[in-house]
């Protein structure tokens, strides 16, 4: 399983939010919320794409059988 390059876009806001929450709690909380939202969205997209690709491969197998 290869890691997508977008994982860094999720990790760094969380780290920045953790540091900022010590100084400015509201801004840090907002950044952490964005990070968590990005993680959940990434997980959803990952599983959704996996489901679509498996369906597509099954469809292509049946099409190749008909040919």
mmCIF file of C-alpha atoms in Angstrom:
data_model
loop_
_atom_site.group_PDB
_atom_site.id
_atom_site.type_symbol
_atom_site.label_atom_id
_atom_site.label_comp_id
_atom_site.label_asym_id
_atom_site.label_seq_id
_atom_site.Cartn_x
_atom_site.Cartn_y
_atom_site.Cartn_z
ATOM 1 C CA UNK A 1 0.000 0.000 0.000
ATOM 2 C CA UNK A 2 1.642 3.220 -1.119
ATOM 3 C CA UNK A 3 1.289 6.409 0.858
ATOM 4 C CA UNK A 4 -0.207 9.349 -0.954
ATOM 5 C CA UNK A 5 1.744 12.627 -0.932
ATOM 6 C CA UNK A 6 -1.330 14.384 0.503
ATOM 7 C CA UNK A 7 -0.673 12.712 3.878
ATOM 8 C CA UNK A 8 1.825 15.516 4.608
ATOM 9 C CA UNK A 9 -0.932 18.092 4.062
ATOM 10 C CA UNK A 10 -2.803 16.349 6.891
ATOM 11 C CA UNK A 11 0.084 15.786 9.320
ATOM 12 C CA UNK A 12 1.610 19.283 9.273
ATOM 13 C CA UNK A 13 -1.589 21.219 10.166
ATOM 14 C CA UNK A 14 -2.034 18.895 13.152
ATOM 15 C CA UNK A 15 1.544 19.538 14.305
ATOM 16 C CA UNK A 16 1.149 23.284 13.764
ATOM 17 C CA UNK A 17 -2.165 23.178 15.619
ATOM 18 C CA UNK A 18 -0.582 21.363 18.540
ATOM 19 C CA UNK A 19 2.110 24.058 18.847
ATOM 20 C CA UNK A 20 -0.336 26.930 18.349
ATOM 21 C CA UNK A 21 -2.801 25.534 20.885
ATOM 22 C CA UNK A 22 -0.226 26.243 23.608
ATOM 23 C CA UNK A 23 -0.187 29.948 22.698
ATOM 24 C CA UNK A 24 -3.491 30.704 20.960
ATOM 25 C CA UNK A 25 -5.991 27.995 21.845
ATOM 26 C CA UNK A 26 -8.757 29.128 19.483
ATOM 27 C CA UNK A 27 -6.556 29.239 16.383
ATOM 28 C CA UNK A 28 -4.935 25.918 17.300
ATOM 29 C CA UNK A 29 -8.335 24.313 17.763
ATOM 30 C CA UNK A 30 -9.445 25.502 14.334
ATOM 31 C CA UNK A 31 -6.300 24.124 12.688
ATOM 32 C CA UNK A 32 -6.653 20.780 14.509
ATOM 33 C CA UNK A 33 -10.306 20.609 13.433
ATOM 34 C CA UNK A 34 -9.251 21.139 9.814
ATOM 35 C CA UNK A 35 -6.588 18.436 10.197
ATOM 36 C CA UNK A 36 -9.073 15.937 11.634
ATOM 37 C CA UNK A 37 -11.560 16.772 8.901
ATOM 38 C CA UNK A 38 -8.885 16.264 6.263
ATOM 39 C CA UNK A 39 -7.970 12.885 7.783
ATOM 40 C CA UNK A 40 -11.596 11.718 7.780
ATOM 41 C CA UNK A 41 -12.087 12.990 4.222
ATOM 42 C CA UNK A 42 -8.906 11.243 3.082
ATOM 43 C CA UNK A 43 -10.026 7.951 4.642
ATOM 44 C CA UNK A 44 -13.451 8.270 2.993
ATOM 45 C CA UNK A 45 -11.964 9.056 -0.431
ATOM 46 C CA UNK A 46 -9.431 6.218 -0.095
ATOM 47 C CA UNK A 47 -12.069 3.560 0.634
ATOM 48 C CA UNK A 48 -14.514 5.039 -1.894
ATOM 49 C CA UNK A 49 -11.899 4.935 -4.674
ATOM 50 C CA UNK A 50 -10.927 1.384 -3.716
ATOM 51 C CA UNK A 51 -14.566 0.291 -3.992
ATOM 52 C CA UNK A 52 -14.996 2.005 -7.367
ATOM 53 C CA UNK A 53 -11.780 0.527 -8.785
ATOM 54 C CA UNK A 54 -12.751 -3.000 -7.684
ATOM 55 C CA UNK A 55 -16.168 -2.610 -9.316
ATOM 56 C CA UNK A 56 -14.541 -1.280 -12.481
ATOM 57 C CA UNK A 57 -12.124 -4.203 -12.668
ATOM 58 C CA UNK A 58 -15.026 -6.659 -12.235
ATOM 59 C CA UNK A 59 -16.909 -4.851 -14.995
ATOM 60 C CA UNK A 60 -13.899 -5.018 -17.317
ATOM 61 C CA UNK A 61 -13.517 -8.750 -16.612
ATOM 62 C CA UNK A 62 -17.123 -9.403 -17.642
ATOM 63 C CA UNK A 63 -16.705 -7.248 -20.766
ATOM 64 C CA UNK A 64 -13.589 -9.207 -21.740
ATOM 65 C CA UNK A 65 -15.522 -12.464 -21.276
ATOM 66 C CA UNK A 66 -18.206 -11.230 -23.694
ATOM 67 C CA UNK A 67 -15.610 -10.369 -26.335
#
